């Protein structure tokens, strides 16, 4: 008794004493689809829930009481009742279940507990789907009919679909009584292995197994439900079926379950409900904290981007910005504590860069208007020499956007010749001139790593397949699917039609143009033409509007962006290391408890 009390008390202390670990161990997962994003998973609380269930079924969550009736007596009573039901022909005699092997005894159980197979406690059956081609099986809708998708709750009553009395008489659909446990054998996502209880009589489809217990007392029934909550992932793991692994009636019937005394079952269920309520509260508190933190970061970053009032002088605007920036930079380590907040900071840095707010202007810099004259002259000569095509007819500029003094409003087509690659894929790749596609674009760096480009053309293949050679120092931009992706090539390359290439002329830094394109990703997405996949035509690519700073200021902007991005990456690396440590700590705590 003393030992079991120590076990359960120690287990509960393990839960409550490590709340900081449970609530701060957060995992970031990718979500698939267009413009794939990240979502947070409260890994610590998830592991805590799993630990609570694991401790429960191992007899380590509540103390044992030697005065409890042993589980063996409960099993004898169930066996006698089941034999009587068979004798009275109320149920069919089931097939004999195999002996429990040593391999199935994966952990020790307390004194007074027993191990048995689920099939020992009743009959495991299933259902079917009446023919959809016979309307009389579905109308009138009279009898509840459970599908695997309706097994996620603790109880299921009125169902989405119902079948008629005729369907019950003429098909294999059986009507199960209130209190029957329904297990999803297969279905989409995480459905398989979920368990619910009928609060109204119902039939099931063939994707569900029905467990009709001999002992329908709430403690016994609720403990079996609790066991399935713990075991369903393991059941799915052992189920057959490849990409869509399924359970079956035999596997469920043969599942070995530890059985405590009936009185202890009741105490376990109560304690699990109590601790799961704690988990719910911790989860809500953590999610609210994350939301509040994210809102705070958004407000502070928005203050940096906010347009100045018309009555404010440029000097006052610069001073206000420096105050906001100083306030933010003093608290980097406490504000930017999630990957999402660091990503927001990165995007804000890029926006500030192209707004002219990231570095001070120098009145001694040559105005960008003179730089534009030189670039325009060089571009015109290149077109006259037929090295590049004329730009498309550009879309109208947005005159409501203002830029700092000394800057000039331009569009990419004004300052850069373009190369639109051939749509046809070459038939052979035998040379060393990289043929660049979007998967080769860098995730972190601004520069293309041609060692990661898998296909290369020879000079003769470039001519044979009319591939366009893109000179080094150009800015390659995604024009299909995802927008805002850029890469600066450090050697001559060719590409496919998913890439639009800007030839960067003297005085415009390719790194600065890359920053512009990254900032404009959402704007590009809004103007993209979409059929089966969104794409940007040549006009849209060449109509990207931005502020052109003096050449010297471009260098200062790029240098500051690189500096701050490095800081962000360091913050993210420290965050990743800390989160990895916390994830390992949760796993270690679980192992210690078990």
Coordinates of C-alpha atoms in Angstrom, one line a residue:
X1 CA 0.0 0.0 0.0
X2 CA 2.8 2.4 1.0
X3 CA 4.7 1.6 -2.2
X4 CA 1.7 2.2 -4.4
X5 CA 0.9 5.5 -2.7
X6 CA 4.4 6.6 -3.2
X7 CA 4.2 5.7 -6.9
X8 CA 1.0 7.6 -7.5
X9 CA 2.0 10.6 -5.4
X10 CA 5.4 10.7 -7.2
X11 CA 3.7 10.5 -10.6
X12 CA 1.4 13.4 -9.8
X13 CA 4.3 15.5 -8.5
X14 CA 6.1 14.7 -11.7
X15 CA 3.2 16.3 -13.6
X16 CA 2.8 19.4 -11.4
X17 CA 6.5 20.1 -10.7
X18 CA 7.4 20.3 -14.4
X19 CA 4.5 22.6 -15.7
X20 CA 7.0 25.0 -17.1
X21 CA 8.5 22.3 -19.3
X22 CA 5.1 20.9 -20.4
X23 CA 3.8 24.4 -21.4
X24 CA 6.9 25.7 -23.1
X25 CA 7.9 22.6 -25.1
X26 CA 6.4 23.7 -28.4
X27 CA 7.1 22.1 -31.8
X28 CA 6.7 23.8 -35.1
X29 CA 5.2 21.8 -38.0
X30 CA 4.8 22.6 -41.7
X31 CA 1.4 22.7 -43.2
X32 CA 1.1 21.6 -46.8
X33 CA -0.5 23.5 -49.6
X34 CA 0.1 26.7 -51.6
X35 CA 2.2 29.1 -49.7
X36 CA 3.0 26.5 -47.1
X37 CA 3.1 27.9 -43.5
X38 CA 4.0 26.8 -40.1
X39 CA 1.8 25.9 -37.2
X40 CA 2.6 25.4 -33.5
X41 CA 2.1 22.1 -31.8
X42 CA 2.0 22.1 -28.0
X43 CA 4.3 19.1 -27.8
X44 CA 4.8 19.2 -24.1
X45 CA 1.1 19.2 -23.2
X46 CA 0.5 16.4 -25.8
X47 CA 3.2 14.3 -24.1
X48 CA 1.7 15.1 -20.7
X49 CA -1.7 13.8 -21.8
X50 CA 0.0 10.6 -23.1
X51 CA 1.9 10.2 -19.8
X52 CA -1.3 10.6 -17.8
X53 CA -2.9 7.8 -19.8
X54 CA 0.2 5.6 -19.7
X55 CA 0.5 6.0 -15.9
X56 CA -3.2 5.2 -15.6
X57 CA -3.2 1.9 -17.3
X58 CA 0.1 0.8 -15.5
X59 CA -1.4 1.4 -12.1
X60 CA 0.9 4.3 -11.3
X61 CA -1.7 7.2 -11.1
X62 CA -3.7 6.4 -8.0
X63 CA -2.9 4.3 -5.0
X64 CA -4.0 0.6 -4.8
X65 CA -6.3 -0.4 -1.9
X66 CA -5.8 -4.0 -0.6
X67 CA -9.5 -4.0 0.4
X68 CA -10.6 -3.7 -3.2
X69 CA -12.2 -6.8 -4.7
X70 CA -9.4 -8.3 -7.0
X71 CA -9.9 -8.0 -10.7
X72 CA -9.9 -11.8 -10.9
X73 CA -13.3 -11.8 -9.1
X74 CA -14.6 -9.4 -11.7
X75 CA -13.3 -11.6 -14.5
X76 CA -15.0 -14.7 -13.0
X77 CA -18.3 -12.8 -12.7
X78 CA -18.0 -11.6 -16.4
X79 CA -17.2 -15.2 -17.5
X80 CA -20.3 -16.6 -15.7
X81 CA -22.6 -13.9 -17.1
X82 CA -21.2 -14.4 -20.6
X83 CA -21.7 -18.2 -20.3
X84 CA -25.3 -17.7 -19.3
X85 CA -26.0 -15.4 -22.2
X86 CA -24.6 -18.0 -24.5
X87 CA -26.7 -20.7 -22.9
X88 CA -29.8 -18.5 -23.2
X89 CA -28.8 -18.0 -26.9
X90 CA -28.8 -14.2 -26.5
X91 CA -25.3 -14.2 -27.9
X92 CA -23.3 -16.6 -30.1
X93 CA -20.4 -18.5 -28.6
X94 CA -17.3 -16.7 -29.8
X95 CA -14.1 -18.3 -31.0
X96 CA -11.6 -19.2 -28.2
X97 CA -9.0 -16.4 -27.7
X98 CA -5.3 -17.3 -27.6
X99 CA -3.3 -17.3 -24.4
X100 CA -1.6 -14.1 -23.5
X101 CA 2.1 -14.5 -24.4
X102 CA 5.1 -13.1 -22.5
X103 CA 5.8 -10.7 -25.4
X104 CA 2.3 -9.1 -24.8
X105 CA 3.2 -8.5 -21.1
X106 CA 5.3 -5.4 -21.8
X107 CA 5.1 -3.9 -18.3
X108 CA 4.4 -5.1 -14.8
X109 CA 1.0 -4.7 -13.3
X110 CA 0.1 -4.1 -9.6
X111 CA -1.1 -6.8 -7.2
X112 CA -4.8 -7.4 -7.7
X113 CA -4.8 -6.5 -11.4
X114 CA -5.2 -9.0 -14.3
X115 CA -4.5 -9.0 -18.0
X116 CA -7.2 -10.1 -20.5
X117 CA -8.2 -9.7 -24.1
X118 CA -10.9 -7.2 -25.1
X119 CA -12.9 -10.1 -26.6
X120 CA -13.2 -11.6 -23.1
X121 CA -15.5 -8.9 -21.9
X122 CA -18.2 -9.2 -24.6
X123 CA -18.8 -9.6 -28.3
X124 CA -16.9 -7.6 -30.9
X125 CA -19.0 -7.1 -34.1
X126 CA -19.2 -4.7 -37.0
X127 CA -21.7 -3.3 -39.5
X128 CA -22.2 -2.5 -43.2
X129 CA -23.4 0.1 -45.5
X130 CA -26.9 -0.5 -47.1
X131 CA -26.9 0.0 -50.9
X132 CA -27.1 3.6 -51.8
X133 CA -29.0 2.7 -55.0
X134 CA -32.0 1.6 -52.9
X135 CA -33.7 4.8 -51.5
X136 CA -35.9 2.6 -49.3
X137 CA -32.8 1.7 -47.2
X138 CA -32.3 5.4 -46.3
X139 CA -35.8 6.8 -46.3
X140 CA -37.6 7.1 -43.9
X141 CA -34.5 7.9 -41.8
X142 CA -35.4 5.9 -38.6
X143 CA -32.3 4.2 -37.1
X144 CA -29.0 6.0 -36.2
X145 CA -26.1 4.8 -38.3
X146 CA -22.5 5.6 -37.1
X147 CA -19.6 6.2 -39.4
X148 CA -15.9 6.2 -38.4
X149 CA -15.8 10.0 -38.5
X150 CA -18.3 10.2 -35.7
X151 CA -16.1 8.4 -33.1
X152 CA -14.0 11.3 -31.9
X153 CA -16.3 12.3 -29.0
X154 CA -16.9 10.4 -25.7
X155 CA -20.5 9.7 -26.8
X156 CA -22.5 9.6 -30.0
X157 CA -26.2 10.0 -30.2
X158 CA -28.1 11.2 -33.2
X159 CA -26.0 10.6 -36.3
X160 CA -25.6 12.5 -39.6
X161 CA -27.1 9.7 -41.5
X162 CA -29.9 7.2 -40.5
X163 CA -31.1 4.1 -42.1
X164 CA -34.6 2.6 -42.4
X165 CA -36.1 -0.4 -40.6
X166 CA -36.1 -2.1 -44.0
X167 CA -32.3 -1.8 -44.2
X168 CA -32.0 -3.4 -40.8
X169 CA -34.1 -6.4 -41.9
X170 CA -32.6 -6.9 -45.4
X171 CA -28.9 -6.0 -44.9
X172 CA -26.0 -6.8 -42.5
X173 CA -26.5 -3.6 -40.4
X174 CA -27.1 -4.6 -36.7
X175 CA -28.6 -2.3 -34.2
X176 CA -26.5 -2.0 -31.1
X177 CA -27.9 -1.0 -27.7
X178 CA -27.1 2.1 -25.6
X179 CA -23.7 1.7 -23.9
X180 CA -22.1 -0.2 -26.8
X181 CA -18.5 1.0 -27.5
X182 CA -17.8 1.9 -31.1
X183 CA -14.2 1.8 -32.4
X184 CA -13.2 3.2 -35.7
X185 CA -11.3 0.5 -37.6
X186 CA -10.4 2.7 -40.6
X187 CA -11.0 6.1 -42.0
X188 CA -9.2 9.3 -42.8
X189 CA -6.3 10.9 -40.9
X190 CA -6.2 10.0 -37.2
X191 CA -9.6 8.4 -37.1
X192 CA -8.4 4.8 -36.8
X193 CA -8.6 3.5 -33.2
X194 CA -10.9 6.2 -31.8
X195 CA -13.5 5.0 -29.4
X196 CA -17.0 6.4 -28.5
X197 CA -20.1 5.1 -26.7
X198 CA -23.6 5.0 -28.0
X199 CA -26.0 7.2 -26.1
X200 CA -28.8 6.1 -28.4
X201 CA -29.3 2.7 -30.2
X202 CA -27.5 2.7 -33.5
X203 CA -26.1 0.6 -36.4
X204 CA -22.6 1.1 -37.8
X205 CA -20.9 1.0 -41.1
X206 CA -18.2 -1.5 -41.9
X207 CA -15.5 0.9 -40.8
X208 CA -16.6 0.5 -37.2
X209 CA -16.3 -2.2 -34.6
X210 CA -18.9 -2.5 -31.9
X211 CA -17.9 -3.9 -28.4
X212 CA -21.0 -5.1 -26.5
X213 CA -19.7 -5.5 -22.9
X214 CA -21.2 -8.1 -20.5
X215 CA -20.4 -5.9 -17.5
X216 CA -21.8 -2.5 -18.5
X217 CA -21.1 -0.8 -15.2
X218 CA -19.7 2.8 -15.7
X219 CA -16.3 2.1 -14.0
X220 CA -15.6 -0.9 -16.2
X221 CA -16.8 0.7 -19.4
X222 CA -15.1 4.0 -18.8
X223 CA -11.8 2.3 -18.0
X224 CA -11.9 0.4 -21.3
X225 CA -12.6 3.7 -23.1
X226 CA -9.7 5.2 -21.2
X227 CA -7.5 2.3 -22.3
X228 CA -8.4 2.9 -26.0
X229 CA -7.6 6.6 -25.6
X230 CA -4.1 5.5 -24.7
X231 CA -3.7 2.6 -27.1
X232 CA -5.3 3.7 -30.3
X233 CA -2.1 5.1 -31.8
X234 CA -0.3 1.9 -30.9
X235 CA -3.2 -0.1 -32.5
X236 CA -2.9 2.0 -35.7
X237 CA 0.9 1.3 -35.7
X238 CA 0.3 -2.5 -35.7
X239 CA -2.6 -2.4 -38.2
X240 CA -2.1 -3.7 -41.7
X241 CA -2.9 -1.9 -44.9
X242 CA 0.1 0.2 -46.1
X243 CA -0.7 3.9 -46.7
X244 CA -4.1 3.5 -45.1
X245 CA -3.5 1.0 -42.3
X246 CA -6.7 -0.5 -41.0
X247 CA -7.8 -2.4 -37.9
X248 CA -10.2 -5.3 -37.9
X249 CA -12.5 -7.1 -35.5
X250 CA -10.0 -9.8 -34.8
X251 CA -7.2 -7.4 -33.9
X252 CA -9.5 -5.4 -31.6
X253 CA -10.9 -8.6 -29.9
X254 CA -7.3 -9.8 -29.4
X255 CA -6.0 -6.6 -27.8
X256 CA -4.6 -7.2 -24.4
X257 CA -5.8 -4.8 -21.7
X258 CA -4.7 -4.6 -18.0
X259 CA -7.7 -4.8 -15.7
X260 CA -7.6 -3.2 -12.2
X261 CA -10.1 -4.0 -9.5
X262 CA -13.5 -2.3 -10.2
X263 CA -13.2 0.2 -7.4
X264 CA -9.7 1.2 -8.6
X265 CA -11.0 1.6 -12.2
X266 CA -13.4 4.2 -10.8
X267 CA -10.6 6.1 -9.0
X268 CA -8.4 6.0 -12.1
X269 CA -11.1 7.4 -14.4
X270 CA -11.9 10.2 -11.9
X271 CA -8.2 11.1 -11.6
X272 CA -7.6 11.0 -15.4
X273 CA -10.6 13.3 -15.9
X274 CA -9.2 15.7 -13.3
X275 CA -5.7 15.8 -14.8
X276 CA -7.1 16.1 -18.4
X277 CA -9.0 19.1 -17.1
X278 CA -5.7 20.5 -15.9
X279 CA -4.2 19.8 -19.4
X280 CA -7.2 21.6 -21.0
X281 CA -6.6 24.7 -18.8
X282 CA -2.8 24.6 -19.5
X283 CA -3.4 24.3 -23.2
X284 CA -5.9 27.3 -23.2
X285 CA -3.5 29.3 -21.1
X286 CA -0.5 28.6 -23.3
X287 CA -2.5 29.3 -26.5
X288 CA -3.7 32.6 -25.0
X289 CA -0.2 33.5 -24.0
X290 CA 1.1 32.7 -27.5
X291 CA -1.7 34.8 -29.0
X292 CA -1.1 37.7 -26.7
X293 CA 2.7 37.6 -27.4
X294 CA 2.1 37.5 -31.1
X295 CA -0.3 40.5 -30.9
X296 CA 2.3 42.5 -28.9
X297 CA 5.0 41.8 -31.5
X298 CA 2.6 42.8 -34.3
X299 CA 1.7 46.1 -32.6
X300 CA 5.3 47.0 -32.0
X301 CA 6.4 46.1 -35.5
X302 CA 3.4 47.9 -37.0
X303 CA 4.5 51.1 -35.1
X304 CA 7.8 50.9 -37.0
X305 CA 6.0 50.7 -40.4
X306 CA 3.3 53.3 -39.6
X307 CA 3.2 56.2 -42.0
X308 CA 4.0 59.6 -40.4
X309 CA 1.3 62.2 -39.9
X310 CA 1.4 65.0 -42.6
X311 CA 2.2 67.7 -40.0
X312 CA 5.3 65.8 -38.8
X313 CA 8.7 66.9 -40.3
X314 CA 11.1 64.3 -41.7
X315 CA 13.4 65.0 -38.8
X316 CA 10.6 64.3 -36.3
X317 CA 9.7 61.1 -38.2
X318 CA 13.3 59.9 -38.1
X319 CA 13.5 60.6 -34.4
X320 CA 10.2 58.8 -33.7
X321 CA 11.4 55.8 -35.7
X322 CA 14.7 55.7 -33.8
X323 CA 12.8 55.7 -30.5
X324 CA 10.5 52.9 -31.6
X325 CA 13.5 50.9 -32.9
X326 CA 15.5 51.4 -29.8
X327 CA 12.6 50.3 -27.6
X328 CA 12.3 47.2 -29.7
X329 CA 16.0 46.3 -30.0
X330 CA 16.4 46.5 -26.2
X331 CA 14.0 43.6 -25.8
X332 CA 14.9 41.4 -28.7
X333 CA 15.6 38.4 -26.5
X334 CA 12.2 38.6 -24.7
X335 CA 10.0 39.7 -27.6
X336 CA 11.2 37.4 -30.3
X337 CA 10.9 34.0 -28.6
X338 CA 9.0 32.1 -31.3
X339 CA 9.8 31.3 -34.9
X340 CA 6.7 33.1 -36.0
X341 CA 7.8 36.4 -34.3
X342 CA 11.3 36.1 -35.7
X343 CA 9.9 35.6 -39.2
X344 CA 7.7 38.7 -38.6
X345 CA 10.8 40.7 -37.6
X346 CA 12.6 39.6 -40.7
X347 CA 9.7 40.7 -43.0
X348 CA 9.5 44.0 -41.1
X349 CA 13.3 44.6 -41.6
X350 CA 12.9 44.0 -45.3
X351 CA 9.9 46.4 -45.5
X352 CA 11.8 49.1 -43.5
X353 CA 14.8 48.6 -45.9
X354 CA 12.8 49.4 -49.0
X355 CA 10.9 52.2 -47.3
X356 CA 14.2 54.0 -46.5
X357 CA 13.8 53.7 -42.8
X358 CA 16.5 51.3 -41.9
X359 CA 19.5 53.5 -42.4
X360 CA 19.9 57.3 -42.4
X361 CA 19.9 59.3 -45.6
X362 CA 23.1 61.2 -46.5
X363 CA 22.4 64.5 -48.3
X364 CA 25.9 64.2 -49.8
X365 CA 24.9 61.1 -51.8
X366 CA 24.4 61.5 -55.5
X367 CA 20.6 61.7 -56.0
X368 CA 19.0 58.6 -57.5
X369 CA 17.6 60.6 -60.4
X370 CA 21.1 60.9 -61.9
X371 CA 21.7 57.2 -61.3
X372 CA 18.4 56.5 -63.1
X373 CA 19.6 58.5 -66.1
X374 CA 22.7 56.4 -66.5
X375 CA 20.9 53.1 -66.1
X376 CA 18.2 54.2 -68.6
X377 CA 20.9 55.1 -71.1
X378 CA 22.8 51.8 -70.7
X379 CA 19.5 49.9 -71.0
X380 CA 18.5 51.7 -74.1
X381 CA 21.9 51.0 -75.7
X382 CA 21.7 47.3 -74.8
X383 CA 18.3 47.1 -76.5
X384 CA 19.6 49.1 -79.5
X385 CA 22.4 46.6 -79.8
X386 CA 19.7 43.8 -79.8
X387 CA 21.2 42.1 -76.8
X388 CA 17.9 42.3 -75.0
X389 CA 14.2 42.9 -75.9
X390 CA 12.3 46.0 -75.1
X391 CA 10.3 46.0 -71.9
X392 CA 6.6 45.4 -72.0
X393 CA 4.1 48.2 -71.8
X394 CA 4.3 48.8 -68.0
X395 CA 1.2 49.2 -65.8
X396 CA 0.5 52.6 -64.3
X397 CA 2.4 53.5 -61.1
X398 CA 0.8 54.1 -57.8
X399 CA 1.4 57.8 -57.2
X400 CA 0.1 57.6 -53.6
X401 CA 3.3 55.9 -52.5
X402 CA 6.0 58.3 -51.2
X403 CA 9.7 57.7 -51.0
X404 CA 12.5 59.5 -49.1
X405 CA 14.2 62.6 -50.4
X406 CA 16.8 61.7 -53.0
X407 CA 15.0 58.5 -54.0
X408 CA 13.1 58.1 -57.3
X409 CA 10.0 55.9 -58.0
X410 CA 10.8 53.3 -60.7
X411 CA 9.5 50.0 -62.1
X412 CA 11.7 47.0 -62.7
X413 CA 11.1 47.3 -66.4
X414 CA 12.6 50.8 -66.4
X415 CA 15.9 49.8 -64.8
X416 CA 16.4 46.2 -65.9
X417 CA 16.3 44.3 -69.2
X418 CA 14.5 41.0 -68.8
X419 CA 15.1 37.4 -69.9
X420 CA 12.0 35.2 -70.2
X421 CA 13.3 31.6 -70.5
X422 CA 12.1 29.2 -73.2
X423 CA 9.1 27.1 -72.3
X424 CA 10.5 23.9 -73.8
X425 CA 12.6 21.6 -71.6
X426 CA 15.9 20.6 -73.2
X427 CA 16.1 17.0 -74.3
X428 CA 19.7 16.5 -73.1
X429 CA 22.0 17.8 -70.4
X430 CA 25.7 17.1 -71.0
X431 CA 27.5 20.3 -70.2
X432 CA 28.4 22.5 -67.2
X433 CA 26.1 25.5 -67.6
X434 CA 23.6 25.2 -64.8
X435 CA 19.9 24.9 -65.8
X436 CA 18.2 26.4 -62.8
X437 CA 14.7 25.5 -61.5
X438 CA 12.8 26.8 -58.4
X439 CA 13.9 23.9 -56.1
X440 CA 17.5 25.2 -56.4
X441 CA 16.6 28.6 -55.0
X442 CA 18.2 29.3 -51.6
X443 CA 16.1 29.3 -48.5
X444 CA 18.3 31.6 -46.4
X445 CA 20.9 33.1 -48.6
X446 CA 20.4 35.7 -51.4
X447 CA 22.8 33.8 -53.7
X448 CA 22.3 30.8 -55.9
X449 CA 24.4 27.7 -55.0
X450 CA 25.0 26.2 -58.4
X451 CA 26.5 23.1 -56.8
X452 CA 22.9 22.2 -55.9
X453 CA 21.7 22.5 -59.5
X454 CA 21.3 19.0 -60.8
X455 CA 21.0 19.6 -64.6
X456 CA 23.6 21.4 -66.8
X457 CA 23.7 22.3 -70.5
X458 CA 26.6 22.5 -72.9
X459 CA 27.1 25.6 -75.1
X460 CA 25.8 23.6 -78.1
X461 CA 22.7 22.5 -76.1
X462 CA 22.1 26.2 -75.1
X463 CA 22.0 27.0 -78.9
X464 CA 20.2 23.8 -79.9
X465 CA 17.3 24.3 -77.5
X466 CA 17.2 28.1 -77.7
X467 CA 18.0 28.4 -74.0
X468 CA 18.6 32.0 -72.9
X469 CA 22.0 32.6 -71.1
X470 CA 21.5 34.7 -68.0
X471 CA 24.7 36.6 -67.1
X472 CA 26.2 36.5 -63.6
X473 CA 24.9 39.0 -61.1
X474 CA 21.3 38.9 -62.4
X475 CA 18.3 38.5 -60.1
X476 CA 16.2 35.4 -60.8
X477 CA 12.6 35.6 -59.6
X478 CA 9.9 33.0 -59.3
X479 CA 7.0 33.8 -61.7
X480 CA 5.0 30.6 -61.1
X481 CA 3.2 29.3 -58.0
X482 CA 5.1 30.9 -55.0
X483 CA 6.1 34.5 -55.4
X484 CA 8.8 36.6 -53.6
X485 CA 11.5 33.8 -54.2
X486 CA 14.7 35.2 -55.6
X487 CA 18.3 34.1 -56.3
X488 CA 21.3 36.0 -57.5
X489 CA 23.5 33.9 -59.8
X490 CA 27.2 34.2 -59.3
X491 CA 27.9 32.6 -62.7
X492 CA 26.1 32.4 -66.0
X493 CA 23.1 30.1 -66.0
X494 CA 20.0 29.1 -68.0
X495 CA 16.6 28.4 -66.6
X496 CA 13.1 27.2 -67.3
X497 CA 9.8 29.1 -67.7
X498 CA 9.1 29.2 -63.9
X499 CA 11.9 31.9 -63.6
X500 CA 11.9 35.5 -64.8
X501 CA 15.4 37.0 -64.9
X502 CA 16.3 40.7 -64.4
X503 CA 19.6 41.8 -65.8
X504 CA 21.0 44.2 -63.2
X505 CA 22.8 47.2 -64.6
X506 CA 25.6 49.2 -63.0
X507 CA 24.4 51.3 -60.1
X508 CA 21.6 49.0 -59.0
X509 CA 22.6 46.4 -56.5
X510 CA 21.2 43.0 -57.2
X511 CA 20.9 42.4 -53.5
X512 CA 18.7 45.5 -53.1
X513 CA 16.5 44.4 -56.0
X514 CA 16.1 41.0 -54.3
X515 CA 14.9 42.7 -51.1
X516 CA 12.3 44.6 -53.1
X517 CA 11.0 41.4 -54.7
X518 CA 10.8 39.6 -51.3
X519 CA 8.8 42.5 -49.9
X520 CA 6.4 42.5 -52.9
X521 CA 5.5 38.8 -52.6
X522 CA 1.9 39.5 -51.5
X523 CA 1.4 42.2 -54.1
X524 CA 2.7 39.8 -56.8
X525 CA 0.4 37.1 -55.6
X526 CA -2.6 39.5 -55.9
X527 CA -1.9 40.3 -59.6
X528 CA -1.0 36.8 -60.6
X529 CA -3.1 35.1 -63.3
X530 CA -4.4 31.8 -62.0
X531 CA -5.7 28.8 -64.0
X532 CA -4.4 25.5 -62.6
X533 CA -1.4 27.4 -61.1
X534 CA -0.8 31.1 -60.5
X535 CA 1.7 32.8 -62.7
X536 CA 3.0 36.3 -63.5
X537 CA 3.3 37.4 -67.1
X538 CA 6.1 39.6 -68.4
X539 CA 4.2 42.8 -67.9
X540 CA 3.5 42.1 -64.2
X541 CA 7.1 41.1 -63.7
X542 CA 8.4 44.3 -65.2
X543 CA 5.8 46.5 -63.5
X544 CA 7.1 45.9 -60.0
X545 CA 7.2 49.4 -58.4
X546 CA 9.8 50.4 -55.9
X547 CA 11.9 53.3 -54.6
X548 CA 15.4 53.5 -56.1
X549 CA 17.8 54.9 -53.5
X550 CA 21.2 56.5 -54.3
X551 CA 23.8 53.9 -55.0
X552 CA 25.7 54.6 -51.8
X553 CA 22.6 54.2 -49.7
X554 CA 21.8 50.9 -51.4
X555 CA 25.1 49.6 -50.1
X556 CA 24.3 50.8 -46.6
X557 CA 20.8 49.3 -46.7
X558 CA 22.0 45.9 -47.8
X559 CA 24.8 45.9 -45.2
X560 CA 22.3 46.7 -42.5
X561 CA 19.8 44.0 -43.7
X562 CA 22.6 41.4 -43.7
X563 CA 23.6 42.4 -40.2
X564 CA 20.0 42.3 -38.8
X565 CA 19.2 39.0 -40.7
X566 CA 22.3 37.4 -39.1
X567 CA 21.0 38.5 -35.7
X568 CA 17.6 37.0 -36.5
X569 CA 19.2 33.8 -37.6
X570 CA 21.1 33.7 -34.3
X571 CA 17.9 34.2 -32.3
X572 CA 16.2 31.5 -34.3
X573 CA 19.2 29.1 -33.8
X574 CA 19.2 29.7 -30.0
X575 CA 15.4 29.3 -30.0
X576 CA 15.6 26.0 -31.9
X577 CA 18.3 24.7 -29.5
X578 CA 16.2 25.7 -26.5
X579 CA 13.1 24.1 -27.9
X580 CA 15.0 20.9 -28.8
X581 CA 16.3 20.7 -25.3
X582 CA 12.7 21.1 -23.9
X583 CA 11.4 18.4 -26.3
X584 CA 14.1 16.1 -25.0
X585 CA 13.3 17.0 -21.4
X586 CA 9.6 16.1 -21.9
X587 CA 10.7 12.7 -23.3
X588 CA 13.1 12.2 -20.4
X589 CA 10.4 13.0 -17.9
X590 CA 8.1 10.5 -19.5
X591 CA 10.8 7.8 -19.4
X592 CA 11.6 8.6 -15.8
X593 CA 7.9 8.3 -14.8
X594 CA 7.5 4.9 -16.6

